[in-house]
Amino acid sequence: MLAVIAIVQIRELTRIYQQGDIKVVALDRVSLDIARGDFVALMGPSGSGKSTLLHIIAGIDRPTAGSCRVDGIEVAALSETELAGWRNSHIGFVFQTFNLIPVLTAFENVEMPLLLTGLSAAERRAHVEAAFELVGLADRMDHLPRQLSGGQEQRVAIARALVTDPTLIVADEPTGNLDAKSASDVLGLLEALNRDAGKTIIMVTHDPKAAAHARRTLHLEKGELLKDEEVRR
Ligand code: ADP
Ligand code: MG
């Protein structure tokens, strides 16, 4: 029988930031599993450790103690050089502020992660066009970011996050800078990518309406993961 291995396995994960004499425990012995194909919303008040947890999963930050395995790899054990390559092929990161490069077209922005792979220009074009189809912006590929609405910019950023077919898509407050209609479009897109394309997604949000698009919700408070019975509704 095949054991079902969680795509993300976190055990007793702790992150302490030390600034002079002040210690901030951003994550306090967090343990959790995320299955392949899941869509998890990570909620909690400001400062509860949501971004820290996302950054450790994505290999952007390193834990003080404990374990975080993504697809069987202990991320913190990778060197900085290994991390750069690992991140590029395994993590698609979506930011609150989109982070598109203003002087590049939408097409060129989405192509960026593929420049680090061995794909030919024709292969890259095919992957980029497929990503634009998935986010519903095939007619905007030659636009510059400033020629797009905020919602469209975020959909381009999502295309960039999924163009390498990463193990995980992680999104930190992806609708935080969007109006209600654009936010709803972006959430609908993430939901469809999970449901129809099988993408595994972890999304930080403090908006319960955004979290309702996910399959399950985790709650952080002061660096600790709340048990179901501890969540105030
Ligand atoms: P959230 O995303 O839930 O708002 P964060 O994960 O950004 O919370 O931060 C959790 C705690 O860790 C906060 O108290 C924050 O001030 C602190 N923190 C985060 N990053 C750093 C850092 N680079 N240096 C020092 N403290 C940090
Ligand atoms: Mg944050």
mmCIF file of C-alpha atoms and ligand atoms in Angstrom:
data_model
loop_
_atom_site.group_PDB
_atom_site.id
_atom_site.type_symbol
_atom_site.label_atom_id
_atom_site.label_comp_id
_atom_site.label_asym_id
_atom_site.label_seq_id
_atom_site.Cartn_x
_atom_site.Cartn_y
_atom_site.Cartn_z
ATOM 1 C CA MET A 1 0.000 0.000 0.000
ATOM 2 C CA LEU A 2 1.212 3.483 -0.851
ATOM 3 C CA ALA A 3 1.476 5.859 2.076
ATOM 4 C CA VAL A 4 0.029 9.277 1.372
ATOM 5 C CA ILE A 5 2.852 11.701 2.131
ATOM 6 C CA ALA A 6 1.912 15.288 2.875
ATOM 7 C CA ILE A 7 3.418 17.719 0.392
ATOM 8 C CA VAL A 8 4.212 20.043 3.326
ATOM 9 C CA GLN A 9 5.241 18.505 6.668
ATOM 10 C CA ILE A 10 5.941 20.954 9.470
ATOM 11 C CA ARG A 11 7.071 19.789 12.910
ATOM 12 C CA GLU A 12 7.686 21.920 16.011
ATOM 13 C CA LEU A 13 8.643 24.851 13.799
ATOM 14 C CA THR A 14 9.938 27.839 15.750
ATOM 15 C CA ARG A 15 11.197 31.188 14.472
ATOM 16 C CA ILE A 16 12.633 33.681 16.907
ATOM 17 C CA TYR A 17 13.760 37.095 15.710
ATOM 18 C CA GLN A 18 16.404 38.673 17.877
ATOM 19 C CA GLN A 19 16.821 42.431 17.689
ATOM 20 C CA GLY A 20 19.303 43.638 20.279
ATOM 21 C CA ASP A 21 17.936 42.551 23.636
ATOM 22 C CA ILE A 22 14.442 41.972 22.307
ATOM 23 C CA LYS A 23 13.320 38.512 21.292
ATOM 24 C CA VAL A 24 10.209 38.072 19.168
ATOM 25 C CA VAL A 25 8.813 34.551 18.983
ATOM 26 C CA ALA A 26 7.174 34.769 15.544
ATOM 27 C CA LEU A 27 6.401 31.037 15.384
ATOM 28 C CA ASP A 28 6.117 28.815 18.436
ATOM 29 C CA ARG A 29 6.412 25.056 17.821
ATOM 30 C CA VAL A 30 3.988 24.909 14.905
ATOM 31 C CA SER A 31 3.170 21.467 13.493
ATOM 32 C CA LEU A 32 0.950 20.827 10.487
ATOM 33 C CA ASP A 33 0.552 18.760 7.324
ATOM 34 C CA ILE A 34 -0.726 19.953 3.972
ATOM 35 C CA ALA A 35 -1.824 17.365 1.443
ATOM 36 C CA ARG A 36 -1.141 17.559 -2.278
ATOM 37 C CA GLY A 37 -4.109 19.232 -3.958
ATOM 38 C CA ASP A 38 -5.211 21.138 -0.865
ATOM 39 C CA PHE A 39 -6.121 24.845 -0.752
ATOM 40 C CA VAL A 40 -5.344 26.204 2.710
ATOM 41 C CA ALA A 41 -6.194 29.646 4.025
ATOM 42 C CA LEU A 42 -3.931 30.863 6.799
ATOM 43 C CA MET A 43 -5.645 33.434 9.020
ATOM 44 C CA GLY A 44 -4.710 35.365 12.115
ATOM 45 C CA PRO A 45 -4.293 38.905 13.433
ATOM 46 C CA SER A 46 -1.471 41.156 12.254
ATOM 47 C CA GLY A 47 1.844 40.013 13.709
ATOM 48 C CA SER A 48 0.645 36.448 14.394
ATOM 49 C CA GLY A 49 3.372 34.885 12.226
ATOM 50 C CA LYS A 50 1.490 34.224 8.964
ATOM 51 C CA SER A 51 4.099 35.730 6.639
ATOM 52 C CA THR A 52 6.924 34.152 8.625
ATOM 53 C CA LEU A 53 5.372 30.706 8.170
ATOM 54 C CA LEU A 54 4.847 31.311 4.438
ATOM 55 C CA HIS A 55 8.421 32.575 4.034
ATOM 56 C CA ILE A 56 9.880 29.489 5.738
ATOM 57 C CA ILE A 57 7.769 27.153 3.570
ATOM 58 C CA ALA A 58 8.977 29.088 0.500
ATOM 59 C CA GLY A 59 12.629 28.993 1.565
ATOM 60 C CA ILE A 60 12.843 32.785 1.899
ATOM 61 C CA ASP A 61 13.418 32.670 5.671
ATOM 62 C CA ARG A 62 15.004 30.004 7.871
ATOM 63 C CA PRO A 63 13.587 28.482 11.079
ATOM 64 C CA THR A 64 15.299 28.798 14.462
ATOM 65 C CA ALA A 65 14.258 25.227 15.320
ATOM 66 C CA GLY A 66 12.067 22.437 14.021
ATOM 67 C CA SER A 67 11.454 20.957 10.608
ATOM 68 C CA CYS A 68 9.760 22.067 7.396
ATOM 69 C CA ARG A 69 9.748 19.538 4.563
ATOM 70 C CA VAL A 70 8.327 20.354 1.157
ATOM 71 C CA ASP A 71 7.911 17.340 -1.113
ATOM 72 C CA GLY A 72 10.291 15.436 1.189
ATOM 73 C CA ILE A 73 13.042 18.083 1.125
ATOM 74 C CA GLU A 74 14.184 19.729 4.366
ATOM 75 C CA VAL A 75 14.194 23.260 2.979
ATOM 76 C CA ALA A 76 16.474 24.727 5.683
ATOM 77 C CA ALA A 77 19.157 22.150 4.863
ATOM 78 C CA LEU A 78 19.674 23.647 1.389
ATOM 79 C CA SER A 79 22.494 26.140 0.808
ATOM 80 C CA GLU A 80 21.663 29.636 -0.484
ATOM 81 C CA THR A 81 22.714 28.582 -3.992
ATOM 82 C CA GLU A 82 20.620 25.399 -3.870
ATOM 83 C CA LEU A 83 17.689 27.384 -2.462
ATOM 84 C CA ALA A 84 17.569 29.757 -5.424
ATOM 85 C CA GLY A 85 17.159 26.870 -7.870
ATOM 86 C CA TRP A 86 14.825 24.948 -5.581
ATOM 87 C CA ARG A 87 12.556 27.964 -5.120
ATOM 88 C CA ASN A 88 12.407 28.637 -8.834
ATOM 89 C CA SER A 89 11.132 25.151 -9.656
ATOM 90 C CA HIS A 90 9.056 24.354 -6.530
ATOM 91 C CA ILE A 91 7.478 27.608 -5.312
ATOM 92 C CA GLY A 92 5.239 30.080 -7.081
ATOM 93 C CA PHE A 93 4.992 33.168 -4.856
ATOM 94 C CA VAL A 94 2.139 35.683 -5.182
ATOM 95 C CA PHE A 95 2.627 39.010 -3.356
ATOM 96 C CA GLN A 96 0.103 41.515 -2.032
ATOM 97 C CA THR A 97 1.712 44.213 -4.207
ATOM 98 C CA PHE A 98 2.009 42.007 -7.360
ATOM 99 C CA ASN A 99 5.763 42.793 -7.766
ATOM 100 C CA LEU A 100 5.729 42.816 -11.558
ATOM 101 C CA ILE A 101 8.750 44.403 -13.239
ATOM 102 C CA PRO A 102 7.393 47.700 -14.652
ATOM 103 C CA VAL A 103 9.616 47.889 -17.772
ATOM 104 C CA LEU A 104 8.792 44.348 -18.924
ATOM 105 C CA THR A 105 5.608 43.339 -20.716
ATOM 106 C CA ALA A 106 3.191 40.929 -19.069
ATOM 107 C CA PHE A 107 4.610 38.186 -21.333
ATOM 108 C CA GLU A 108 8.206 38.972 -20.313
ATOM 109 C CA ASN A 109 7.259 39.053 -16.620
ATOM 110 C CA VAL A 110 5.704 35.602 -16.822
ATOM 111 C CA GLU A 111 8.638 34.275 -18.865
ATOM 112 C CA MET A 112 11.181 35.361 -16.202
ATOM 113 C CA PRO A 113 11.195 32.160 -14.078
ATOM 114 C CA LEU A 114 11.633 30.093 -17.254
ATOM 115 C CA LEU A 115 14.851 31.918 -18.211
ATOM 116 C CA LEU A 116 16.558 29.940 -15.438
ATOM 117 C CA THR A 117 15.501 26.627 -16.996
ATOM 118 C CA GLY A 118 16.914 24.850 -20.043
ATOM 119 C CA LEU A 119 13.818 25.465 -22.171
ATOM 120 C CA SER A 120 14.151 26.831 -25.718
ATOM 121 C CA ALA A 121 12.502 30.140 -26.653
ATOM 122 C CA ALA A 122 9.702 28.259 -28.442
ATOM 123 C CA GLU A 123 9.118 26.004 -25.424
ATOM 124 C CA ARG A 124 9.101 29.030 -23.115
ATOM 125 C CA ARG A 125 6.526 30.757 -25.339
ATOM 126 C CA ALA A 126 4.268 27.686 -25.218
ATOM 127 C CA HIS A 127 4.445 27.549 -21.397
ATOM 128 C CA VAL A 128 3.853 31.292 -21.034
ATOM 129 C CA GLU A 129 0.851 31.205 -23.384
ATOM 130 C CA ALA A 130 -0.614 28.257 -21.474
ATOM 131 C CA ALA A 131 -0.235 30.189 -18.195
ATOM 132 C CA PHE A 132 -1.996 33.243 -19.700
ATOM 133 C CA GLU A 133 -4.834 30.977 -20.902
ATOM 134 C CA LEU A 134 -5.209 29.634 -17.349
ATOM 135 C CA VAL A 135 -5.558 33.119 -15.855
ATOM 136 C CA GLY A 136 -7.801 34.352 -18.684
ATOM 137 C CA LEU A 137 -5.513 37.108 -19.979
ATOM 138 C CA ALA A 138 -4.337 35.762 -23.347
ATOM 139 C CA ASP A 139 -5.278 39.106 -24.952
ATOM 140 C CA ARG A 140 -3.095 41.172 -22.576
ATOM 141 C CA MET A 141 0.323 39.525 -22.984
ATOM 142 C CA ASP A 142 1.944 42.518 -24.703
ATOM 143 C CA HIS A 143 0.722 45.091 -22.178
ATOM 144 C CA LEU A 144 3.015 46.735 -19.653
ATOM 145 C CA PRO A 145 1.966 46.415 -15.986
ATOM 146 C CA ARG A 146 0.871 50.099 -15.857
ATOM 147 C CA GLN A 147 -1.518 49.407 -18.747
ATOM 148 C CA LEU A 148 -3.351 46.806 -16.653
ATOM 149 C CA SER A 149 -5.839 47.099 -13.788
ATOM 150 C CA GLY A 150 -4.765 45.927 -10.324
ATOM 151 C CA GLY A 151 -6.803 42.759 -10.701
ATOM 152 C CA GLN A 152 -5.197 42.053 -14.085
ATOM 153 C CA GLU A 153 -1.726 42.707 -12.661
ATOM 154 C CA GLN A 154 -2.381 40.162 -9.933
ATOM 155 C CA ARG A 155 -3.587 37.628 -12.513
ATOM 156 C CA VAL A 156 -0.328 38.169 -14.446
ATOM 157 C CA ALA A 157 1.548 37.609 -11.175
ATOM 158 C CA ILE A 158 -0.420 34.368 -10.697
ATOM 159 C CA ALA A 159 0.534 33.318 -14.254
ATOM 160 C CA ARG A 160 4.176 33.980 -13.335
ATOM 161 C CA ALA A 161 3.721 31.891 -10.165
ATOM 162 C CA LEU A 162 2.351 28.884 -12.021
ATOM 163 C CA VAL A 163 4.364 28.969 -15.279
ATOM 164 C CA THR A 164 7.041 26.603 -13.917
ATOM 165 C CA ASP A 165 4.339 24.178 -12.690
ATOM 166 C CA PRO A 166 5.631 24.512 -9.101
ATOM 167 C CA THR A 167 4.958 22.086 -6.251
ATOM 168 C CA LEU A 168 3.217 24.858 -4.293
ATOM 169 C CA ILE A 169 1.602 28.200 -4.973
ATOM 170 C CA VAL A 170 1.898 30.459 -1.926
ATOM 171 C CA ALA A 171 0.116 33.786 -1.738
ATOM 172 C CA ASP A 172 0.528 36.455 0.970
ATOM 173 C CA GLU A 173 -2.617 38.607 1.182
ATOM 174 C CA PRO A 174 -3.110 38.363 -2.609
ATOM 175 C CA THR A 175 -6.289 40.446 -2.499
ATOM 176 C CA GLY A 176 -5.063 42.993 0.077
ATOM 177 C CA ASN A 177 -4.539 45.731 -2.533
ATOM 178 C CA LEU A 178 -7.583 45.004 -4.691
ATOM 179 C CA ASP A 179 -11.116 46.387 -4.878
ATOM 180 C CA ALA A 180 -13.945 43.970 -4.050
ATOM 181 C CA LYS A 181 -14.663 42.968 -7.667
ATOM 182 C CA SER A 182 -10.989 42.322 -8.562
ATOM 183 C CA ALA A 183 -10.494 40.465 -5.266
ATOM 184 C CA SER A 184 -13.422 38.231 -6.091
ATOM 185 C CA ASP A 185 -11.968 37.543 -9.591
ATOM 186 C CA VAL A 186 -8.560 36.636 -8.137
ATOM 187 C CA LEU A 187 -10.090 34.372 -5.476
ATOM 188 C CA GLY A 188 -12.268 32.684 -8.087
ATOM 189 C CA LEU A 189 -9.149 32.118 -10.187
ATOM 190 C CA LEU A 190 -7.199 30.577 -7.271
ATOM 191 C CA GLU A 191 -10.191 28.373 -6.467
ATOM 192 C CA ALA A 192 -10.400 27.190 -10.095
ATOM 193 C CA LEU A 193 -6.637 26.539 -10.268
ATOM 194 C CA ASN A 194 -7.013 24.316 -7.214
ATOM 195 C CA ARG A 195 -10.239 22.593 -8.245
ATOM 196 C CA ASP A 196 -9.666 22.153 -11.994
ATOM 197 C CA ALA A 197 -5.866 22.204 -12.377
ATOM 198 C CA GLY A 198 -5.051 20.436 -9.091
ATOM 199 C CA LYS A 199 -2.692 23.162 -7.834
ATOM 200 C CA THR A 200 -1.769 23.069 -4.141
ATOM 201 C CA ILE A 201 -2.259 26.541 -2.681
ATOM 202 C CA ILE A 202 -1.450 28.174 0.653
ATOM 203 C CA MET A 203 -2.972 31.633 1.012
ATOM 204 C CA VAL A 204 -2.500 34.092 3.848
ATOM 205 C CA THR A 205 -5.492 36.344 4.393
ATOM 206 C CA HIS A 206 -7.248 38.149 7.211
ATOM 207 C CA ASP A 207 -10.487 38.308 5.247
ATOM 208 C CA PRO A 208 -12.960 35.525 6.161
ATOM 209 C CA LYS A 209 -14.639 35.986 2.763
ATOM 210 C CA ALA A 210 -11.328 35.223 1.050
ATOM 211 C CA ALA A 211 -10.736 32.235 3.325
ATOM 212 C CA ALA A 212 -14.152 30.839 2.374
ATOM 213 C CA HIS A 213 -12.716 30.056 -1.091
ATOM 214 C CA ALA A 214 -10.196 27.631 0.441
ATOM 215 C CA ARG A 215 -10.831 23.993 1.364
ATOM 216 C CA ARG A 216 -9.723 24.537 4.953
ATOM 217 C CA THR A 217 -8.587 27.337 7.220
ATOM 218 C CA LEU A 218 -5.773 27.383 9.748
ATOM 219 C CA HIS A 219 -5.622 30.028 12.472
ATOM 220 C CA LEU A 220 -2.437 31.469 13.933
ATOM 221 C CA GLU A 221 -2.342 33.565 17.085
ATOM 222 C CA LYS A 222 0.872 34.927 18.633
ATOM 223 C CA GLY A 223 2.904 32.396 16.673
ATOM 224 C CA GLU A 224 0.830 29.405 17.728
ATOM 225 C CA LEU A 225 -1.474 27.345 15.574
ATOM 226 C CA LEU A 226 -4.918 27.222 17.190
ATOM 227 C CA LYS A 227 -6.728 23.924 17.622
ATOM 228 C CA ASP A 228 -10.203 23.815 16.049
ATOM 229 C CA GLU A 229 -11.915 24.215 19.436
ATOM 230 C CA GLU A 230 -9.804 27.319 20.206
ATOM 231 C CA VAL A 231 -10.971 29.238 17.138
ATOM 232 C CA ARG A 232 -13.404 32.017 18.032
ATOM 233 C CA ARG A 233 -16.177 32.205 15.447
HETATM 234 P P1 ADP B 1 1.864 38.513 10.058
HETATM 235 O O1 ADP B 1 2.242 38.172 8.653
HETATM 236 O O2 ADP B 1 0.898 37.530 10.683
HETATM 237 O O3 ADP B 1 1.358 39.911 10.212
HETATM 238 P P2 ADP B 1 4.713 38.278 10.579
HETATM 239 O O4 ADP B 1 5.022 36.847 10.304
HETATM 240 O O5 ADP B 1 5.104 39.257 9.543
HETATM 241 O O6 ADP B 1 3.173 38.414 10.978
HETATM 242 O O7 ADP B 1 5.452 38.705 11.944
HETATM 243 C C1 ADP B 1 5.339 37.944 13.134
HETATM 244 C C2 ADP B 1 6.154 38.655 14.230
HETATM 245 O O8 ADP B 1 7.543 38.599 13.928
HETATM 246 C C3 ADP B 1 5.823 40.125 14.403
HETATM 247 O O9 ADP B 1 5.903 40.453 15.763
HETATM 248 C C4 ADP B 1 6.892 40.827 13.601
HETATM 249 O O10 ADP B 1 7.138 42.120 14.099
HETATM 250 C C5 ADP B 1 8.091 39.894 13.804
HETATM 251 N N1 ADP B 1 9.014 39.914 12.651
HETATM 252 C C6 ADP B 1 8.721 39.499 11.390
HETATM 253 N N2 ADP B 1 9.788 39.604 10.568
HETATM 254 C C7 ADP B 1 10.797 40.116 11.348
HETATM 255 C C8 ADP B 1 12.180 40.449 11.110
HETATM 256 N N3 ADP B 1 12.721 40.273 9.912
HETATM 257 N N4 ADP B 1 12.909 40.940 12.154
HETATM 258 C C9 ADP B 1 12.347 41.095 13.363
HETATM 259 N N5 ADP B 1 11.070 40.787 13.665
HETATM 260 C C10 ADP B 1 10.302 40.297 12.680
HETATM 261 MG MG MG B 2 2.124 39.315 6.903
#
